[in-house]
PDB file of C-alpha atoms in Angstrom:
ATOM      1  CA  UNK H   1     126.090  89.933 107.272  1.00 76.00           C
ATOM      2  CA  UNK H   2     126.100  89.894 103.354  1.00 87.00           C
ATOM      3  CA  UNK H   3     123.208  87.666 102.481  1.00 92.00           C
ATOM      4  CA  UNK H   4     122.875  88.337  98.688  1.00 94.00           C
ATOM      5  CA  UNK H   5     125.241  89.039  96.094  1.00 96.00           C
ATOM      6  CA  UNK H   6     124.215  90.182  92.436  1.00 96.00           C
ATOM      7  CA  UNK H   7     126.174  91.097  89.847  1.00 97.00           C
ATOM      8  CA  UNK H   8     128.261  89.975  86.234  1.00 97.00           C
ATOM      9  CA  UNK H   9     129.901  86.602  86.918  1.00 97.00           C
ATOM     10  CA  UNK H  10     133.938  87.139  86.256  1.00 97.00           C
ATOM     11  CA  UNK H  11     135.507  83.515  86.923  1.00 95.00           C
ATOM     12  CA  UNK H  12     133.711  79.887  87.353  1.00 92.00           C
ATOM     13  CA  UNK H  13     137.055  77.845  88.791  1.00 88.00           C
ATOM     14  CA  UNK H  14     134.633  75.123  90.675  1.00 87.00           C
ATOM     15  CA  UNK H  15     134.400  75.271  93.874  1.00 90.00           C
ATOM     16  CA  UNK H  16     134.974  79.081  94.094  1.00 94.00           C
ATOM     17  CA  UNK H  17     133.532  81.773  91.741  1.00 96.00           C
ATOM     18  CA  UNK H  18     134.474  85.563  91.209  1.00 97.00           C
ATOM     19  CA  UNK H  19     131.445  87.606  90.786  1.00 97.00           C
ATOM     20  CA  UNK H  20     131.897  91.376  90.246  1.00 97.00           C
ATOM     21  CA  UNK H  21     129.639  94.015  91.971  1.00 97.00           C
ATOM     22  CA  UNK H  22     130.061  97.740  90.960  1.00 95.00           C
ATOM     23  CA  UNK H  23     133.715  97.065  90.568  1.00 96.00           C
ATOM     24  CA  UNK H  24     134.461  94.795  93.316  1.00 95.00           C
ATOM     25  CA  UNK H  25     134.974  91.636  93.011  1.00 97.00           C
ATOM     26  CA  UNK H  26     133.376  88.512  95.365  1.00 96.00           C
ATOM     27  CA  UNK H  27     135.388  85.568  95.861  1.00 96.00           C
ATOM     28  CA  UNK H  28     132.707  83.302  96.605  1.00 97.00           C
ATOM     29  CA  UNK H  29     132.813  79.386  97.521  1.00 96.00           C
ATOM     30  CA  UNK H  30     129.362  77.350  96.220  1.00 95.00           C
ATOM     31  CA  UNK H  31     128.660  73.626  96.470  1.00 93.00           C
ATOM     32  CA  UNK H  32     128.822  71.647  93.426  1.00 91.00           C
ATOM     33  CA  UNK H  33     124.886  71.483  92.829  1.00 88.00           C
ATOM     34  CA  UNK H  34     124.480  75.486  92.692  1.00 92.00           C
ATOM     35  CA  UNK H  35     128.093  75.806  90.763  1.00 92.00           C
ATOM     36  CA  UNK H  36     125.700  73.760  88.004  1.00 88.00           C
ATOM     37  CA  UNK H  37     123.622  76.358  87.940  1.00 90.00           C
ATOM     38  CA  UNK H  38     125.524  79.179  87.379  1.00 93.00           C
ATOM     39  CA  UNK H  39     125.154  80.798  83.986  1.00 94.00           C
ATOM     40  CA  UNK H  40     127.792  81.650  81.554  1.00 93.00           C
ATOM     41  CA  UNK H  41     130.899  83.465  82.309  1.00 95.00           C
ATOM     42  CA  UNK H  42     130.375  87.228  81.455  1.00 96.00           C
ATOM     43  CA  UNK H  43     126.277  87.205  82.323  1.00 96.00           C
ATOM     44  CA  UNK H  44     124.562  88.179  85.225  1.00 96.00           C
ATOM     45  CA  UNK H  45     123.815  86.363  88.540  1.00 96.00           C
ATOM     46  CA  UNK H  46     122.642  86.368  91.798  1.00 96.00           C
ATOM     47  CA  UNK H  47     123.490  84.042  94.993  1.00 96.00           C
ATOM     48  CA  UNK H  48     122.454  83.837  98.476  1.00 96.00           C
ATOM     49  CA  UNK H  49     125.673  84.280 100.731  1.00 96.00           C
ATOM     50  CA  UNK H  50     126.722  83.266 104.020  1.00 96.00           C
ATOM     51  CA  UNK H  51     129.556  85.104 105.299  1.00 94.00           C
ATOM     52  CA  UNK H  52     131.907  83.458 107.752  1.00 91.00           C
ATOM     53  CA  UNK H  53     134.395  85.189 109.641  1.00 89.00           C
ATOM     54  CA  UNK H  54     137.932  83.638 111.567  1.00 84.00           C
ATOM     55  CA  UNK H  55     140.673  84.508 112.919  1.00 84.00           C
ATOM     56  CA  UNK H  56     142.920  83.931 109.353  1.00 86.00           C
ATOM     57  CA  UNK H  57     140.292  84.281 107.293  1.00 84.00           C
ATOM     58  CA  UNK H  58     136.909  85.640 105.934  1.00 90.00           C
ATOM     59  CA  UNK H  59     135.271  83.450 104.428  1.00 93.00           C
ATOM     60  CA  UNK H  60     132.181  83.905 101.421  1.00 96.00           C
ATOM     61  CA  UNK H  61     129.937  80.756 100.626  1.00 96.00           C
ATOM     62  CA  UNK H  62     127.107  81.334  97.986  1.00 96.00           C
ATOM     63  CA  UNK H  63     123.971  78.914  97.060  1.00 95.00           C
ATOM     64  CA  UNK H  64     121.757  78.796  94.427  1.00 92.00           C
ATOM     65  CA  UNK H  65     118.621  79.565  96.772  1.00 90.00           C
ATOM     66  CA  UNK H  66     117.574  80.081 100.508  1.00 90.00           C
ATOM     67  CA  UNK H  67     116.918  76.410 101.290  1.00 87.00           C
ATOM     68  CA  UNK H  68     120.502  75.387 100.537  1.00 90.00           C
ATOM     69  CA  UNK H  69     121.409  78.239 102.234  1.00 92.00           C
ATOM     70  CA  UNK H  70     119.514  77.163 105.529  1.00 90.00           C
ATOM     71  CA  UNK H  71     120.287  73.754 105.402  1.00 91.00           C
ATOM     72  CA  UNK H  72     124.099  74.746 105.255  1.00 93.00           C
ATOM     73  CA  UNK H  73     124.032  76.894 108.389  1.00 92.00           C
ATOM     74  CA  UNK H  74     122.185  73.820 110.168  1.00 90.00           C
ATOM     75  CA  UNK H  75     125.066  71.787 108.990  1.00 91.00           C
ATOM     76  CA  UNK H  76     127.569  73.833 110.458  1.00 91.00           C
ATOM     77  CA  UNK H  77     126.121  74.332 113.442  1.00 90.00           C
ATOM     78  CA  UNK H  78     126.295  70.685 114.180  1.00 88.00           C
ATOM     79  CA  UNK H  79     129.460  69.464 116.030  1.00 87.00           C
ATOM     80  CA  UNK H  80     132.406  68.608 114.389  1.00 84.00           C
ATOM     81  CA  UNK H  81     131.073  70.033 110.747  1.00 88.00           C
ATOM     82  CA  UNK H  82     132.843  73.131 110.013  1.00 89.00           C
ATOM     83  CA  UNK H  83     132.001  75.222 106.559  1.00 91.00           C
ATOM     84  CA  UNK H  84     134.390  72.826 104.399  1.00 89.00           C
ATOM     85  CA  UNK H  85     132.610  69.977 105.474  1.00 90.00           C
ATOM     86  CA  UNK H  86     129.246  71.247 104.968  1.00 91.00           C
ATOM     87  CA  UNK H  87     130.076  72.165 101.638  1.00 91.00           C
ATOM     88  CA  UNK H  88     131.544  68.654 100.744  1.00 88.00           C
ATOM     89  CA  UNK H  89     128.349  67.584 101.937  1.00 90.00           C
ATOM     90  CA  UNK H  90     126.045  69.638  99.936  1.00 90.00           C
ATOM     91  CA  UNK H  91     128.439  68.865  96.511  1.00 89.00           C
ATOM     92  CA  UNK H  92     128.100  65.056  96.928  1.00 85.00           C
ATOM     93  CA  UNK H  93     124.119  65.110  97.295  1.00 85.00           C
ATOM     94  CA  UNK H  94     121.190  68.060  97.057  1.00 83.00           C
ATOM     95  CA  UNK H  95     119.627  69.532  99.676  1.00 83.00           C
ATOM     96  CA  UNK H  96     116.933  67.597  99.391  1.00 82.00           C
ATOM     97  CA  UNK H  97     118.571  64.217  99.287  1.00 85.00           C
ATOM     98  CA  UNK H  98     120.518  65.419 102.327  1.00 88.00           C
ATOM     99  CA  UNK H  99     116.674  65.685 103.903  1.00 87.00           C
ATOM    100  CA  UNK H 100     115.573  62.407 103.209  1.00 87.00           C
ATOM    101  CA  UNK H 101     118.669  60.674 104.205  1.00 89.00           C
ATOM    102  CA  UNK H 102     118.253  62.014 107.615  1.00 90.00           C
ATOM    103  CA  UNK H 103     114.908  61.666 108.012  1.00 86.00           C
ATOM    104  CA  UNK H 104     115.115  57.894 106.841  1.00 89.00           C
ATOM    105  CA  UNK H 105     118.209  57.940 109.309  1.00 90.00           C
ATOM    106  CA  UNK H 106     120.140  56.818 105.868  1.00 91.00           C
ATOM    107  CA  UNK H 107     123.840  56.511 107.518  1.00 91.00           C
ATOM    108  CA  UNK H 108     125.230  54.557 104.408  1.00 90.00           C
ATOM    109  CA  UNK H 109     124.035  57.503 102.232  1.00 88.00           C
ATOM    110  CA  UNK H 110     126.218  59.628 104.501  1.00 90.00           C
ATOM    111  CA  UNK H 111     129.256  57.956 104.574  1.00 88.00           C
ATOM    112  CA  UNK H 112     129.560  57.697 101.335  1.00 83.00           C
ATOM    113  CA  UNK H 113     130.423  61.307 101.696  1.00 84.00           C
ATOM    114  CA  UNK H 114     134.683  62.174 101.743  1.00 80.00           C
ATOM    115  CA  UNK H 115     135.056  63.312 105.387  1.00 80.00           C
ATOM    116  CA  UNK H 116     131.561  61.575 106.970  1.00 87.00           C
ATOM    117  CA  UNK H 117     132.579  58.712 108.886  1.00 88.00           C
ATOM    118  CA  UNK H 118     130.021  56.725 110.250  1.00 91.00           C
ATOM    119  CA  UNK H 119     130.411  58.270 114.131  1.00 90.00           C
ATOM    120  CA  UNK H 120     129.786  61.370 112.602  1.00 89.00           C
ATOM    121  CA  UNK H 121     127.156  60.582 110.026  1.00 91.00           C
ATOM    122  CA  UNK H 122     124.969  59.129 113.177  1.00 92.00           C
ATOM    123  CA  UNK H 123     125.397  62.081 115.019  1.00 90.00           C
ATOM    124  CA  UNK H 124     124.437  64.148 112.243  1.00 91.00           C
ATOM    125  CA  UNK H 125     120.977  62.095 112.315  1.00 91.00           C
ATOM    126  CA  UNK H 126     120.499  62.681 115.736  1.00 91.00           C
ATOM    127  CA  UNK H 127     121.231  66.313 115.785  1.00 90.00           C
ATOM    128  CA  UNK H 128     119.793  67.294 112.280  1.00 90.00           C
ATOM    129  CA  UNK H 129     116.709  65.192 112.387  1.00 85.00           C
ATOM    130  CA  UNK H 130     114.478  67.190 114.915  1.00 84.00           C
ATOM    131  CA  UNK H 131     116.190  70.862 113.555  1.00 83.00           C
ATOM    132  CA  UNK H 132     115.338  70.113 109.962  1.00 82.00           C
ATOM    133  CA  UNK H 133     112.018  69.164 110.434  1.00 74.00           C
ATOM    134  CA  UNK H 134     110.983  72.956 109.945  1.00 67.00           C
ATOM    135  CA  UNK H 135     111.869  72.755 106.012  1.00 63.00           C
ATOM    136  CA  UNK H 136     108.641  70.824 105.735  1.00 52.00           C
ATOM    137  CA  UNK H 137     108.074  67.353 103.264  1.00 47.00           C
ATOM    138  CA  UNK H 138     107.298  69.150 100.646  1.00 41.00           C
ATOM    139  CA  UNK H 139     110.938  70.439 100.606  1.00 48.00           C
ATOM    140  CA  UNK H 140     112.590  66.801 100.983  1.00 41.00           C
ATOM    141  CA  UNK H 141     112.788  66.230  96.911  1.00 40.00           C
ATOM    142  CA  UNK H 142     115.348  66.323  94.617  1.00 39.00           C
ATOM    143  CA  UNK H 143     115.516  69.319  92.600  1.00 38.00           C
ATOM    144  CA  UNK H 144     116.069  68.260  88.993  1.00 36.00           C
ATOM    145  CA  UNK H 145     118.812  70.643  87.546  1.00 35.00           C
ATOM    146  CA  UNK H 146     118.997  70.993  83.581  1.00 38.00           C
ATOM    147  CA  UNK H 147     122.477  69.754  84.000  1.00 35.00           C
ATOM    148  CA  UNK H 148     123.038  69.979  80.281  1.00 37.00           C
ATOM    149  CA  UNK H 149     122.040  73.151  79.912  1.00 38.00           C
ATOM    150  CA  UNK H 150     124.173  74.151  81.992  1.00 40.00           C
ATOM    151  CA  UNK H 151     127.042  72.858  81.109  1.00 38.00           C
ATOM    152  CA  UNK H 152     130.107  75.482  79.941  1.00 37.00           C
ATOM    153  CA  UNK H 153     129.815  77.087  76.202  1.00 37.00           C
ATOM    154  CA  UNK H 154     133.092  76.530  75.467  1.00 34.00           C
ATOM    155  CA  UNK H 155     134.832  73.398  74.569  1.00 34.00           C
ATOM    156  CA  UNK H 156     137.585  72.590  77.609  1.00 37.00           C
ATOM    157  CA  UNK H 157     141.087  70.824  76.390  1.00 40.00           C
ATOM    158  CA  UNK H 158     140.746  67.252  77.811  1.00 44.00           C
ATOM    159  CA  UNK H 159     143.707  67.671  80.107  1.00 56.00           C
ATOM    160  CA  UNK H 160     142.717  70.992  81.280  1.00 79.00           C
ATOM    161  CA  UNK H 161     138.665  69.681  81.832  1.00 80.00           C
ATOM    162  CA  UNK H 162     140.148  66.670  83.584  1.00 83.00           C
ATOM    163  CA  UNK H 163     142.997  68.409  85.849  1.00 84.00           C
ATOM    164  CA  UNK H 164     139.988  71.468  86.535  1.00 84.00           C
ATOM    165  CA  UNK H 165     137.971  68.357  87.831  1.00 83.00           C
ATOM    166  CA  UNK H 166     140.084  66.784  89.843  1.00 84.00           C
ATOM    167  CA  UNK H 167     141.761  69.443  91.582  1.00 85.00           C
ATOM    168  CA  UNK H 168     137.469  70.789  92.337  1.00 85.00           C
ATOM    169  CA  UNK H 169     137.060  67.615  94.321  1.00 83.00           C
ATOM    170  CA  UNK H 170     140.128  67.276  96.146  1.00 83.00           C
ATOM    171  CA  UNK H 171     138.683  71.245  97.049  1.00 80.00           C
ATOM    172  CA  UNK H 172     135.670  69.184  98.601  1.00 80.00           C
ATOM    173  CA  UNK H 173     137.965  67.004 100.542  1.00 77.00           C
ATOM    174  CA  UNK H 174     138.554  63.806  98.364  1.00 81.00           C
ATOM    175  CA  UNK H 175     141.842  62.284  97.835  1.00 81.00           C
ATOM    176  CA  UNK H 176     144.424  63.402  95.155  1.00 83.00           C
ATOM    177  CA  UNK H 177     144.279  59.136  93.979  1.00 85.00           C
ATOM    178  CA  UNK H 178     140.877  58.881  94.847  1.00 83.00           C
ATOM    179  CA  UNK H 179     139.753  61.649  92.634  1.00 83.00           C
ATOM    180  CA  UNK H 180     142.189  61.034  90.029  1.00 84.00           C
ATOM    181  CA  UNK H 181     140.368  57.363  90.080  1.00 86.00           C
ATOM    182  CA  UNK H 182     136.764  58.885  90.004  1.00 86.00           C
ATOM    183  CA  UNK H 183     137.496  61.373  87.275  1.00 86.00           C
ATOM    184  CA  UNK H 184     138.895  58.757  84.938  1.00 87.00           C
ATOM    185  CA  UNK H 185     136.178  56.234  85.616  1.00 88.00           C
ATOM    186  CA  UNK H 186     133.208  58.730  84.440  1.00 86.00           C
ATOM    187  CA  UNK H 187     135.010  60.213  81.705  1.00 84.00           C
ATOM    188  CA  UNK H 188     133.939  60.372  78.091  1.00 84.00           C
ATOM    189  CA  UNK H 189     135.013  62.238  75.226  1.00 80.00           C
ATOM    190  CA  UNK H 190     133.801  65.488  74.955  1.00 78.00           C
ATOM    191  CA  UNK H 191     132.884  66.420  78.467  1.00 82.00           C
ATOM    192  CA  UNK H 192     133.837  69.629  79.960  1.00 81.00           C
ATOM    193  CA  UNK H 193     135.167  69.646  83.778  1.00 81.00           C
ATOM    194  CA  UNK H 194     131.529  70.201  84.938  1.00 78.00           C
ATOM    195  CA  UNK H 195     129.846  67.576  83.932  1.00 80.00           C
ATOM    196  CA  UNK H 196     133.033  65.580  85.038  1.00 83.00           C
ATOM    197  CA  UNK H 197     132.589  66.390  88.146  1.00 85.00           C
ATOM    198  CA  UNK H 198     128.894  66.209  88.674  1.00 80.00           C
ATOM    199  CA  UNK H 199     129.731  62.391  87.112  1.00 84.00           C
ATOM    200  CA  UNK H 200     131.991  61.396  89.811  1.00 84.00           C
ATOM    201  CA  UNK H 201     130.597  62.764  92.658  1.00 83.00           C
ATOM    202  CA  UNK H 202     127.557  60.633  91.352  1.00 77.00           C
ATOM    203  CA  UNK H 203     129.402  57.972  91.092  1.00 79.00           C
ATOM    204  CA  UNK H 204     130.964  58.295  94.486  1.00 70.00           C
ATOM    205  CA  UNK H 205     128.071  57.659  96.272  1.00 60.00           C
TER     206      UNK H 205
END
């Protein structure tokens, strides 16, 4: 199991990043609210991984810390989410506003998700609520992320920061027209594909 990765960051195409350890290079897939933490390309960084093996594939998912990490492997664990799904989920909200809308048994909060139906988002309540009980209250808050900050150095071509955006969510499972339509809607001059995309999925719940 490959738990941690640290090394110089390579590529930031969201979802996936390319991170480069003594030579080799990680292809690693991260939900939208660590991808806004990553640094700049070229600087150093470290990720917790979760390493998923199939049949056609091997698979590489990174978060920003352990909690994100731990709620992701209870969300794939549950039936009927497999590792795209959970990282849909944990792009559209944080971990800890995943938390609260189970514990509050929030199904509209869930369906607002691309891919949760409500069937599914009920039986994620039931099966989640007990099993994340052991990240405690004082975990269930939103972690405020200096979005800004964060944002890329460089200034993205409008095209390219819009195309970059769109094709990141329909990567999360959302709808070539329906992120087309979310994109556009959020979109002001001068914003670079990640803050486009942390826009819309805002705006998409």
């Amino acid at each position: 199991m490959i738990g941690r990765i640290e090394g110089r960051l390579l590529e930031k195409q969201p979802p996936e990043v390319l991170i480069d350890v003594n030579g080799i290079g990680y292809e690693i897939q991260m939900p939208m609210t660590s991808f806004y933490q990553l640094p700049a390309v070229g600087e150093n960084v470290a990720v917790y991984t979760h390493f998923v093996v199939r049949e056609d594939a091997q698979l590489l998912f990174g978060f920003a810390d352990k909690m994100e990490r731990g709620l992701f492997r209870e969300l794939i664990k549950a039936n009927g989410v497999g590792p795209k799904l959970g990282l849909t989920i944990l792009s559209g909200m944080s971990a800890g506003q995943f938390l609260i809308s189970v514990q509050n048994e929030d199904v509209s909060a869930l369906v607002s998700l691309p891919g949760i139906g409500k069937k599914t988002a009920e039986r994620l309540v039931v099966e989640l609520r007990d099993r994340l009980a052991k990240f405690g209250k004082q975990q269930a808050v939103d972690i405020p992320f200096d979005m800004e900050n964060k944002a890329a150095d460089t200034i993205v071509p409008v095209n390219d920061a819009k195309e970059e955006a769109q094709s990141a969510l329909v990567s999360l499972g959302y709808k070539p027209v329906q992120a087309n339509k979310l994109v556009t809607s959020v979109y002001q001059d001068g914003m670079n594909s990640e803050n486009l995309i942390r826009e819309a999925l805002k705006a998409a719940i």
